[in-house]
Structures are given as structure tokens and as C-alpha cells.
CSV table of C-alpha atoms and ligand atoms in Angstrom, one decimal:
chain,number,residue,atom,x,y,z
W,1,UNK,CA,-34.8,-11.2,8.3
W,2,UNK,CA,-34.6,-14.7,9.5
W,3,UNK,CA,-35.3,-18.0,7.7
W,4,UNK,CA,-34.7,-21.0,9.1
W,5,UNK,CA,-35.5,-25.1,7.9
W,6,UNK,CA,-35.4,-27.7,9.5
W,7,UNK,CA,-32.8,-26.5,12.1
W,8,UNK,CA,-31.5,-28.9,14.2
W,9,UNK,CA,-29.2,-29.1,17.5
W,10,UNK,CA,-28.1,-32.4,19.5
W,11,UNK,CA,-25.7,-32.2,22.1
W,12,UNK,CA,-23.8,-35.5,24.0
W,13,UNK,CA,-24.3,-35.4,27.7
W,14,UNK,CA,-22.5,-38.6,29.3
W,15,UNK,CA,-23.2,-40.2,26.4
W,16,UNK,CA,-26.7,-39.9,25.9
W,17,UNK,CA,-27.9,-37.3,23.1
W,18,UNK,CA,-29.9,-34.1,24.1
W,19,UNK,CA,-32.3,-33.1,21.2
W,20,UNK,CA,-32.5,-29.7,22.5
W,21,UNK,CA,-34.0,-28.3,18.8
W,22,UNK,CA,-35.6,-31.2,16.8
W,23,UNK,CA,-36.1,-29.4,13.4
W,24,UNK,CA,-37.7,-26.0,13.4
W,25,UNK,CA,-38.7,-23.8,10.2
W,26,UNK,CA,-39.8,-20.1,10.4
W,27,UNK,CA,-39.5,-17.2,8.7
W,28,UNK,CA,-40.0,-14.0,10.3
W,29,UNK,CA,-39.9,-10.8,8.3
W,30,UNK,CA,-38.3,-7.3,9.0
W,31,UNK,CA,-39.7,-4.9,11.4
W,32,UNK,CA,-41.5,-7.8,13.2
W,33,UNK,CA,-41.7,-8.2,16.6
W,34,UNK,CA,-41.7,-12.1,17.7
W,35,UNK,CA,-41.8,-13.3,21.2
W,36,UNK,CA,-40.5,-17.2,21.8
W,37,UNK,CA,-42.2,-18.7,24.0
W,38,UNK,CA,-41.8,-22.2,26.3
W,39,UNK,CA,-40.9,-23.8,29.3
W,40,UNK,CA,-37.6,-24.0,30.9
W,41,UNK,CA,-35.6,-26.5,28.3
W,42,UNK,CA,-37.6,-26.1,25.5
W,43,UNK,CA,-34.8,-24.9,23.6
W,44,UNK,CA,-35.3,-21.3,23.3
W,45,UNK,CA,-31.6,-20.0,24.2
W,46,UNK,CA,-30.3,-23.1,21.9
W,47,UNK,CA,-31.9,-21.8,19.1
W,48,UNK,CA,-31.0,-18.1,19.8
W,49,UNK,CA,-27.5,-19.1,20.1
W,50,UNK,CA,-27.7,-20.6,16.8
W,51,UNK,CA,-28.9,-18.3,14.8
W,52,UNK,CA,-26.2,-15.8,16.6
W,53,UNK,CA,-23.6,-18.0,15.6
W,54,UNK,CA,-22.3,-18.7,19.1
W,55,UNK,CA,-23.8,-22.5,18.4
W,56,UNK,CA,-23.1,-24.6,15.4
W,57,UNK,CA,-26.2,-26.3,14.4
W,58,UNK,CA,-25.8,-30.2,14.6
W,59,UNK,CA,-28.3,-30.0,11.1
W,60,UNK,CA,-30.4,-27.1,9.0
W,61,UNK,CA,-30.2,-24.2,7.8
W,62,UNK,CA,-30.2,-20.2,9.2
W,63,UNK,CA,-30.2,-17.2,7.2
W,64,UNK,CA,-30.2,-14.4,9.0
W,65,UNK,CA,-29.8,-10.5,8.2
W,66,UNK,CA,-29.0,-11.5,5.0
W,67,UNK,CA,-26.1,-14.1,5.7
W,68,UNK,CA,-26.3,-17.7,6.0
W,69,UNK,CA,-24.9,-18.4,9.5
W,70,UNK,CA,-22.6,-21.4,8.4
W,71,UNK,CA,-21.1,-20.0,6.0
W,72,UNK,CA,-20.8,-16.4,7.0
W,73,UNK,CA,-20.9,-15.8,10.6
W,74,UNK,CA,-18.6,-12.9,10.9
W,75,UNK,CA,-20.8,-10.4,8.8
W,76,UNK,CA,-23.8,-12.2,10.9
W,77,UNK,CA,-22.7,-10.7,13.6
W,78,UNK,CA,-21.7,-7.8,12.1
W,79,UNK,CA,-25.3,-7.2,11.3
W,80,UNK,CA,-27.2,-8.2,14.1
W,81,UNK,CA,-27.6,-7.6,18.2
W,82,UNK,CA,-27.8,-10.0,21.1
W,83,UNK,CA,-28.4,-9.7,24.6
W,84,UNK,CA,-27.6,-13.2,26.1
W,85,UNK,CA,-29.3,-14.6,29.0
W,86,UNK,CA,-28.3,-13.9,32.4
W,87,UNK,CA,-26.7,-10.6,33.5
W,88,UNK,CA,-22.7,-10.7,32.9
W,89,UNK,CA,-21.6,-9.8,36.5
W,90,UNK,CA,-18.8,-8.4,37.9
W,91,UNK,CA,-18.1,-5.8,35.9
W,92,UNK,CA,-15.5,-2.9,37.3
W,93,UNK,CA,-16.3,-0.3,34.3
W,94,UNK,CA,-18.4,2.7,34.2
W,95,UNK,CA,-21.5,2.3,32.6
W,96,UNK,CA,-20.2,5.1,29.6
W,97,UNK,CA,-17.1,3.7,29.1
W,98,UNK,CA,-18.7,0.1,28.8
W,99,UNK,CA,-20.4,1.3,25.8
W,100,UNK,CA,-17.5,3.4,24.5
W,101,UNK,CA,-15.2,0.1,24.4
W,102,UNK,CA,-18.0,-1.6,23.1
W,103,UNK,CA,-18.4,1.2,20.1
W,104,UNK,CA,-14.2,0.8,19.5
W,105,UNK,CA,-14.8,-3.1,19.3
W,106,UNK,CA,-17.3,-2.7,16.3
W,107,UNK,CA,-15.0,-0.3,14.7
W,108,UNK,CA,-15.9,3.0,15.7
W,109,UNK,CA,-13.9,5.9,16.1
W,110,UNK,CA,-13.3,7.1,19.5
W,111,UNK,CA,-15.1,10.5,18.9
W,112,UNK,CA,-18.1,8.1,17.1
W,113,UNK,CA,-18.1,6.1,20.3
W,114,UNK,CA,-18.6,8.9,22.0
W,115,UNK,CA,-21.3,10.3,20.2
W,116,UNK,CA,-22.7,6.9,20.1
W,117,UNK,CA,-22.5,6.1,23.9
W,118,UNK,CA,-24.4,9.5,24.5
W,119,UNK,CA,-26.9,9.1,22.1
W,120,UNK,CA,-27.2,5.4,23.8
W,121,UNK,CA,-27.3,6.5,27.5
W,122,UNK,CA,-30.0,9.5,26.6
W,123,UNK,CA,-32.5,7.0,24.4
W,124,UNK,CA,-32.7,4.1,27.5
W,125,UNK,CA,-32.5,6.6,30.1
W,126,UNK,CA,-29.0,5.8,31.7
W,127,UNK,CA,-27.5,9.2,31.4
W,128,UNK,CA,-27.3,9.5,35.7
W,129,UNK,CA,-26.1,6.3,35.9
W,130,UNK,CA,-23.3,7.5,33.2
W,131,UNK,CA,-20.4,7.4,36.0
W,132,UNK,CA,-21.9,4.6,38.3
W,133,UNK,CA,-19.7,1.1,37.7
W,134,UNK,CA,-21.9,-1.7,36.2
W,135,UNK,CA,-21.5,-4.1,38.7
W,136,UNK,CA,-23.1,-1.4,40.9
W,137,UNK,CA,-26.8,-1.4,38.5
W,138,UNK,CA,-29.8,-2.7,39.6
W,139,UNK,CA,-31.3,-6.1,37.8
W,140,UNK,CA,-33.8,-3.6,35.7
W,141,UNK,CA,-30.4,-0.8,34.9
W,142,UNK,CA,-28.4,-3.7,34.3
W,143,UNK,CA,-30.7,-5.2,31.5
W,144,UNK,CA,-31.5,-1.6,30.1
W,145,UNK,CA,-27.5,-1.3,29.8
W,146,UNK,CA,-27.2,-4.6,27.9
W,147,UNK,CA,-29.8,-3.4,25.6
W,148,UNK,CA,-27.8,-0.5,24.9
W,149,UNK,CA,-24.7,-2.9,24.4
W,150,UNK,CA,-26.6,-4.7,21.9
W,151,UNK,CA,-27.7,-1.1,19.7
W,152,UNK,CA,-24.2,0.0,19.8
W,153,UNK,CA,-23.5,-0.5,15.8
W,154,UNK,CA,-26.9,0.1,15.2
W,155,UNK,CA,-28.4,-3.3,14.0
W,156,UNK,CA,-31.4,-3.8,12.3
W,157,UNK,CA,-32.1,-6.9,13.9
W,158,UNK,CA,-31.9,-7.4,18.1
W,159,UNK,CA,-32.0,-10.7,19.3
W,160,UNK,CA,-32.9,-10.7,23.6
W,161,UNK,CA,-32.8,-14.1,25.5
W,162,UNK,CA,-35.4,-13.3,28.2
W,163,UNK,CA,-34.9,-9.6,28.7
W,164,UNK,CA,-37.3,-9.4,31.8
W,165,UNK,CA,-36.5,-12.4,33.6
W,166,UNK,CA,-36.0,-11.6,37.7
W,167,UNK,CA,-37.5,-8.0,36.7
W,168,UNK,CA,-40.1,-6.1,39.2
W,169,UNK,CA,-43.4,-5.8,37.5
W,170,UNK,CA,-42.5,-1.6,37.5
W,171,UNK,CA,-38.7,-2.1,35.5
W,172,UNK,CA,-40.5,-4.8,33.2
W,173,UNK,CA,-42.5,-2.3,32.0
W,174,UNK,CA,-39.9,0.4,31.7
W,175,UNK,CA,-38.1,-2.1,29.8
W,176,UNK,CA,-40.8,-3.0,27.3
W,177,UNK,CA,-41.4,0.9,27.0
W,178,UNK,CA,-37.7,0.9,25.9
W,179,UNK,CA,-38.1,-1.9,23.7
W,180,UNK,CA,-41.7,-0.7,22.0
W,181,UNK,CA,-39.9,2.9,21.0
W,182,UNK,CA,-36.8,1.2,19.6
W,183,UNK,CA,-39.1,-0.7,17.4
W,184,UNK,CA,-40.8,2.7,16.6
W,185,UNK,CA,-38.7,4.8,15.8
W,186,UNK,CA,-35.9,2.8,14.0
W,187,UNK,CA,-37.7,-0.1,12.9
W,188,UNK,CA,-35.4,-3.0,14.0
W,189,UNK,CA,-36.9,-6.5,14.2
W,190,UNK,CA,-37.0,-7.9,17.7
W,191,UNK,CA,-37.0,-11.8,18.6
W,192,UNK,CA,-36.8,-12.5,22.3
W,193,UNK,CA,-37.6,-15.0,24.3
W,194,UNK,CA,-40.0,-15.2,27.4
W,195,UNK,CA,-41.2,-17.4,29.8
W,196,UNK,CA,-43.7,-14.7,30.6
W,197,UNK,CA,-47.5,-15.4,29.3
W,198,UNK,CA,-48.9,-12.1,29.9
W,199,UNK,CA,-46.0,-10.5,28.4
W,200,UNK,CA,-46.1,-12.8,25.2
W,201,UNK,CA,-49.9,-12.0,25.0
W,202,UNK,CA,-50.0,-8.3,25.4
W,203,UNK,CA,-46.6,-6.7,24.2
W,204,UNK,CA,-45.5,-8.8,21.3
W,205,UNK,CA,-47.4,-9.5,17.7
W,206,UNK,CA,-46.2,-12.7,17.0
W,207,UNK,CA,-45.9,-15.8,19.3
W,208,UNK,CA,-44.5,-19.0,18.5
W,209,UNK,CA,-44.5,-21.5,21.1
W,210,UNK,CA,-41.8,-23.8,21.3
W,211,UNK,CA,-41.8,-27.3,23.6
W,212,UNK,CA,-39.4,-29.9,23.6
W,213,UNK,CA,-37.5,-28.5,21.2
W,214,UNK,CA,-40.1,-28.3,18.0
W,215,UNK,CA,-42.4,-25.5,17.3
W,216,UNK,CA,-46.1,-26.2,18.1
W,217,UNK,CA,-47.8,-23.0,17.2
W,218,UNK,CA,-47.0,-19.3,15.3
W,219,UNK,CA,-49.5,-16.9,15.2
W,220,UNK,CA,-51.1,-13.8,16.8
W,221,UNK,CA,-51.9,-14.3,20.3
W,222,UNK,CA,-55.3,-13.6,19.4
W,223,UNK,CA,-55.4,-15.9,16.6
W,224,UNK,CA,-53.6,-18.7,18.6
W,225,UNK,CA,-56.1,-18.2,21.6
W,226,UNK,CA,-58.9,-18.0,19.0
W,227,UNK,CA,-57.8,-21.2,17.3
W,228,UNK,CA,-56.7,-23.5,19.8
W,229,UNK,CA,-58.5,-22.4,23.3
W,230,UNK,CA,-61.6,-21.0,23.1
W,231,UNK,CA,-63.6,-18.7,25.5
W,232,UNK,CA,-65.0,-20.7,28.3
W,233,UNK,CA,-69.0,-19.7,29.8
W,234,UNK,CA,-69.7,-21.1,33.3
W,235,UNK,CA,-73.2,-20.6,34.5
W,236,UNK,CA,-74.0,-21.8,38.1
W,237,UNK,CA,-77.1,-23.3,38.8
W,238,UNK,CA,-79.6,-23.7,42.3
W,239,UNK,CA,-79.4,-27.7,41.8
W,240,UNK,CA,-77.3,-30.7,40.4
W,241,UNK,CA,-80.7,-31.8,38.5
W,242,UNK,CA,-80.9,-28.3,36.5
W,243,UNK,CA,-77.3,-28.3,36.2
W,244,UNK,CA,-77.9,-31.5,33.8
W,245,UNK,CA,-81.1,-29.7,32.3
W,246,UNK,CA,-79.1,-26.9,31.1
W,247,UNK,CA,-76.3,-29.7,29.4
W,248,UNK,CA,-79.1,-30.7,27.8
W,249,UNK,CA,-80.3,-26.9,26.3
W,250,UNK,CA,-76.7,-26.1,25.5
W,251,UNK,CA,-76.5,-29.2,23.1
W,252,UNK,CA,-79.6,-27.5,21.2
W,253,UNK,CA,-77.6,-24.5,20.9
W,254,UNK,CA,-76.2,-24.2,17.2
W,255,UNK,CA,-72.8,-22.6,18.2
W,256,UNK,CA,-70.2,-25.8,18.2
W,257,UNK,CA,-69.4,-26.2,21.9
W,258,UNK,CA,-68.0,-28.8,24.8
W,259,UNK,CA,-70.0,-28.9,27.7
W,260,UNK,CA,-68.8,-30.2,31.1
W,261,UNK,CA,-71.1,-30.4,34.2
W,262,UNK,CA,-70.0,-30.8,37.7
W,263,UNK,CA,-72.0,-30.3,40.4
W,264,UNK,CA,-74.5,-27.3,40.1
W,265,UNK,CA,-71.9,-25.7,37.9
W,266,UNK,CA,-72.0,-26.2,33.9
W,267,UNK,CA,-69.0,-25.0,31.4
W,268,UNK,CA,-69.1,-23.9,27.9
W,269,UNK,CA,-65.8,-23.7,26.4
W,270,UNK,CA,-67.0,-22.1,22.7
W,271,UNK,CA,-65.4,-19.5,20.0
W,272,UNK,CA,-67.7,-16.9,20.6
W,273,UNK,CA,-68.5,-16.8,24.1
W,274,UNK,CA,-69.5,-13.0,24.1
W,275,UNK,CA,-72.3,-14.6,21.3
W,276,UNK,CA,-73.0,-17.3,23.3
W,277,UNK,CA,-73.8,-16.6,26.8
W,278,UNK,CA,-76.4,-14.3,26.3
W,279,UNK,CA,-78.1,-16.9,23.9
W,280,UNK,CA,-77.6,-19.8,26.2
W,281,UNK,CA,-79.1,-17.3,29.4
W,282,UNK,CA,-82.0,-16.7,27.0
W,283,UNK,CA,-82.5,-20.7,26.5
W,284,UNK,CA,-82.0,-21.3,29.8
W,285,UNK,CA,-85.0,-18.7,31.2
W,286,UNK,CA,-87.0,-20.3,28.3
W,287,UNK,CA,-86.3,-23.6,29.5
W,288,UNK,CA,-87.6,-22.6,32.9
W,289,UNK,CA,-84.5,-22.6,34.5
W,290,UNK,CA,-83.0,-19.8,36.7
W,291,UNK,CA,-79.5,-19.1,36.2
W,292,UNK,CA,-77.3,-17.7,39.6
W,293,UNK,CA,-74.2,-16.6,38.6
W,294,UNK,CA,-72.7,-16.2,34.4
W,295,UNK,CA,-69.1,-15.8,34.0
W,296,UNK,CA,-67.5,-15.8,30.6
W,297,UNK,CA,-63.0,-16.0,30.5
W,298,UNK,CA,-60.9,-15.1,27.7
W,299,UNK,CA,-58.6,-18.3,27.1
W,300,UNK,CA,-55.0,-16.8,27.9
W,301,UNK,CA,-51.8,-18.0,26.2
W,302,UNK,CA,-51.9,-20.8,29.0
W,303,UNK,CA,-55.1,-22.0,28.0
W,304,UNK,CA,-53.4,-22.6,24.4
W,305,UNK,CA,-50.4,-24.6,25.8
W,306,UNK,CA,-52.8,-26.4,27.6
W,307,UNK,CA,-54.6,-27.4,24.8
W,308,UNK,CA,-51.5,-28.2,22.4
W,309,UNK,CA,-49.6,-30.2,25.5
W,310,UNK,CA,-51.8,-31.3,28.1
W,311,UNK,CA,-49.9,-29.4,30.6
W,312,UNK,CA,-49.9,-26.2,32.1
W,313,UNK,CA,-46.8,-23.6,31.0
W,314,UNK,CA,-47.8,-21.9,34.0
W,315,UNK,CA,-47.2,-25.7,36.0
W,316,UNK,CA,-44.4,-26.9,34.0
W,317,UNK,CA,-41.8,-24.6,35.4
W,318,UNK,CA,-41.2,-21.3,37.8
W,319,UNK,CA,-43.0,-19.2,35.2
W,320,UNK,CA,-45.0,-15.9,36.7
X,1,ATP,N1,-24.2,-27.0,26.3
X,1,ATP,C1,-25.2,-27.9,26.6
X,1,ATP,N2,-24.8,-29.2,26.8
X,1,ATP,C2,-25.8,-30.1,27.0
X,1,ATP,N3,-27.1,-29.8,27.0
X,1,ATP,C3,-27.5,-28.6,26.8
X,1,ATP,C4,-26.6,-27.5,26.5
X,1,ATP,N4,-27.3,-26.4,26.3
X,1,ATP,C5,-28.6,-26.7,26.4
X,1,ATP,N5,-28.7,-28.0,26.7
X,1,ATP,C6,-30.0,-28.8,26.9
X,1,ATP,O1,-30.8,-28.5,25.7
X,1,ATP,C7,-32.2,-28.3,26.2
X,1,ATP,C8,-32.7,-26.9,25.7
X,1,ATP,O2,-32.0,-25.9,26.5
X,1,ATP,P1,-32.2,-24.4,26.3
X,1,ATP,O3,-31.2,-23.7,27.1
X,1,ATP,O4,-32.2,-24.1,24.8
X,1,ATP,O5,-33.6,-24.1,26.9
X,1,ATP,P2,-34.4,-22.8,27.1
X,1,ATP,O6,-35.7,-23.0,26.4
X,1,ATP,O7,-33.6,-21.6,26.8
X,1,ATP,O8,-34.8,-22.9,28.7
X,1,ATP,P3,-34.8,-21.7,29.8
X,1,ATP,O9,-36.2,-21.2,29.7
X,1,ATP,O10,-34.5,-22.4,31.0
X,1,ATP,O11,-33.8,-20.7,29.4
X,1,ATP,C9,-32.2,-28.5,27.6
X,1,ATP,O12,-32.6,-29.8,27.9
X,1,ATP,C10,-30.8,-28.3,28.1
X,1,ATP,O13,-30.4,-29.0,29.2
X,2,MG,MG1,-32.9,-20.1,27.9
């Protein structure tokens, strides 16, 4: 559905150059969902707009839906969806009549408009709002309508710049339910973007994380977290003295491990940490020394930017 190598996009700002996408390949196949993930300027939105055509790459190449976005950006278009960032205010038409002139714009027949808009408004739940004008939705109406905008020709491939952004936990999940059963039930490949970890990590299947305009990772969330983070096991300890004792038992451990002390506290950060804490509590009691509290942490999504970056995703911006 989309290939892409070594894509490319500079832009002049008073005469200084902008590398805002410094060469990215990837290939993501149909039916896939694939969340983007970065901090604020890591050039998500550039590289959506490019591959919808609204951007001319400054180097690289994009195929996408079939069509090569240089050289055929019409039929591009033609094939795909996007729902831009930001929420396109101001809007003085009803909510039905948005999507019917939307419809006529593809091509559509009035009466298939029609049909179209109904079948719309009934799948994302916006038949009440029907009649209301859009400038009048809610943030979490408002994004479900420009999903709807998007699906009006029916495209097989829906690119979303950060559909939840400014949503209320409760619409961000009616928004993913919208998204997860369009996925379902038609198949269309999905590639948004997010700022949102926990939204990366649970809801999508693919992540690829994206910083400073290159891609650092592509995977699973599990297999990324796996990979590049690691579980971390903290055991507390009564002293500072046994605290160094138990450094000392964990490097006798066979599991490949770093091992941190501070104080009476001591931190495993391991593959397997459901494996591993139990052993290390084991070698600890046989060691003679009393563990007081065992904690073991799943890395998150942050934990793996953390590790490729040195800096926290969570720090490096206003992100959730
Ligand atoms: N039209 C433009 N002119 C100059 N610089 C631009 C332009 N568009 C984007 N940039 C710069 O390119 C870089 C990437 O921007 P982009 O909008 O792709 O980031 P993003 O990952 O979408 O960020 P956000 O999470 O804030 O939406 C930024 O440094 C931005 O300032
Ligand atoms: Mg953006």
C-alpha cells in the first residue's frame, strides 16, 4: 500500500534549511494498521503531507495505493483518504450536507451522495447530529465527522494526522472504537499519527517511531519494548550494605542483566523479568538476605524512546 525510499523534505526558513524528513524507507502492507509516532517536530505531518501529495518531496520516492505520488498525484488522491491535523473551523453547513457536497466533489451522483452520507452518518454514529451545523460539534463530533469526510469515496487506504489530539479520554475511545470497526469490517489500511504512548502501545500493531525527522524503530510495540527496553525488577532492601550484597548475587545470575544500586534500593532492568525476579528472590533468601518490597514494570513505549534518544517522549514535548 505504501512504499517509500529514502524520502526526503527540506524546507528554507530565513535562509537556513529545515531537514524536517532526512530520508525515510518503509513499506507498510494492506490492511495494516500503523501508528507514527514522535515528538512535536519530528516530522510526522511533513511526511503525511507528502505521501498525500499536498507536499512535494525535496528528494525520494512514494508509492502509494498503487501510484507514484510525483508522477501521478491526481489518481493518488483519488484512491486514498486524509484527515489533516487540526479541526477546519468555522464551518456554516450541516453536518449531512457537508458530506453530501463532499460525495458530489468525488463524483457522486446526488442520489449516491445521499445514500452515501446516510450510510456515513449511521456507521460513526452522527445520525442526531445530521441537522446540527459543524461549527456547532464538539472536538470528539467534530473529528468523528472528518473521519466520515475522509470515507466518503470509500478508500482503501485512510491516512489520520493525530485523530485524538485535544480529545477527552471517553471520545478517544469512541473514536478508536470507530476506527477498530472500519478496519474490520472493510479492511482499509490505517496510518496515523500520535503523540499518544499508550495509544501507540495498545490500539495499533505497528509502531514506527520517528525523531528528528529519520526513523529510529518499526516494529510491534511488544517487540520494540522487548528489544530495546527491557523489564525493570526493583527489590528494596533493610540496609545500604545488603543493597550491595544483592549487586553482587544478581551478577551470579545467568540471565544478561544491568544492575543499578542506590541507596537500599537495587534495579534489574532484564528481558525476562517475570523469569527473573522470582530467581533473584530465591538467591537472595539463599544468600541470607531478606528482601522488603519486589516490584517488576513492563518497559512502556517511553522506556523505548528513552533508550534509542536519551530523552523522554513523555519530556520532550506536551505529550499525555
Ligand atoms: N511549511 C513549513 N515551513 C518551514 N518549516 C516547516 C514547515 N512545515 C514543517 N516545518 C518544520 O519541519 C519540522 C517537522 O514538522 P512536522 O509538522 O512534520 O512535525 P510533526 O512531527 O508533525 O509535529 P507535531 O507533533 O507538532 O504535529 C519542524 O521543525 C517544522 O517546524
Ligand atoms: Mg504534525
Amino acid at each position: 500500500m505504501i512504499h517509500i525510499r529514502g524520502l526526503t523534505r527540506h524546507f528554507r526558513v530565513k535562509g537556513e534549511t529545515v531537514e524536517a524528513v532526512r530520508g525515510i524507507d518503509l513499506d507498510v502492507e494492506e490492511g495494516e494498521l500503523v501508528a507514527f509516532l514522535g515528538p512535536n517536530g519530528a516530522g510526522k505531518s511533513t511526511t503525511l503531507r507528502m505521501l498525500t501529495t499536498l507536499l512535494r518531496p525535496t528528494s525520494g520516492t512514494a508509492t502509494v495505493a498503487g501510484c507514484d505520488v510525483l508522477a501521478d498525484p491526481a489518481e493518488v488522491r483519488r484512491r486514498i483518504g486524509h484527515i489533516g491535523q487540526g479541526n477546519g473551523a468555522g464551518h456554516t453547513q450541516r453536518v449531512r450536507d457537508e458530506l453530501v457536497s463532499q460525495g458530489r466533489c468525488y463524483g457522486l451522483s446526488r442520489a449516491q451522495s445521499r445514500v452515501r452520507a446516510d450510510g456515513l452518518l449511521a456507521s460513526l454514529d452522527l445520525e442526531p447530529l445530521a441537522k446540527r451545523t459543524v461549527s456547532t460539534l464538539s472536538g470528539g463530533q467534530r473529528r468523528r465527522l472528518d473521519i466520515a469526510i475522509g470515507l466518503v469515496h470509500r478508500p482503501r487506504l485512510l491516512f489520520l494526522d493525530e485523530p485524538s489530539a485535544g480529545l477527552d479520554p471517553q471520545n478517544r475511545a469512541n473514536l478508536w472504537e470507530h476506527i477498530l470497526r472500519l478496519r474490520k469490517e472493510h479492511g482499509t489500511t490505517i496510518f496515523l499519527t500520535t503523540h499518544y504512548l499508550e495509544e501507540a502501545d495498545t490500539m495499533t500493531e505497528r509502531v514506527m517511531v520517528i525523531d528528528h525527522g529519520t526513523l529510529i524503530a518499526d516494529g510491534t510495540a511488544q517487540q520494540l519494548k522487548a528489544n530495546l527496553a527491557g523489564d525493570l525488577v526493583t527489590v528494596t532492601l533493610g540496609e545500604e550494605a545488603e543493597a550491595r550484597q544483592a549487586a553482587e548475587v544478581a551478577d551470579r545470575m545467568t540471565a544478561s542483566h544491568e544492575t543499578g544500586v542506590e541507596g537500599t534500593t537495587i534495579r534489574l532492568r532484564v528481558a525476562r523479568g517475570d523469569e527473573v525476579l522470582p530467581e533473584f528472590l530465591r538467591a537472595l533468601e539463599a544468600a541470607g538476605i531478606k528482601a522488603l518490597t519486589a516490584d517488576l514494570r513492563r518497559p512502556t513505549l517511553d522506556d523505548v524512546f528513552l533508550a534509542l534518544t536519551g530523552r523522554s517522549l513523555r519530556e520532550s514535548d506536551s505529550v499525555e
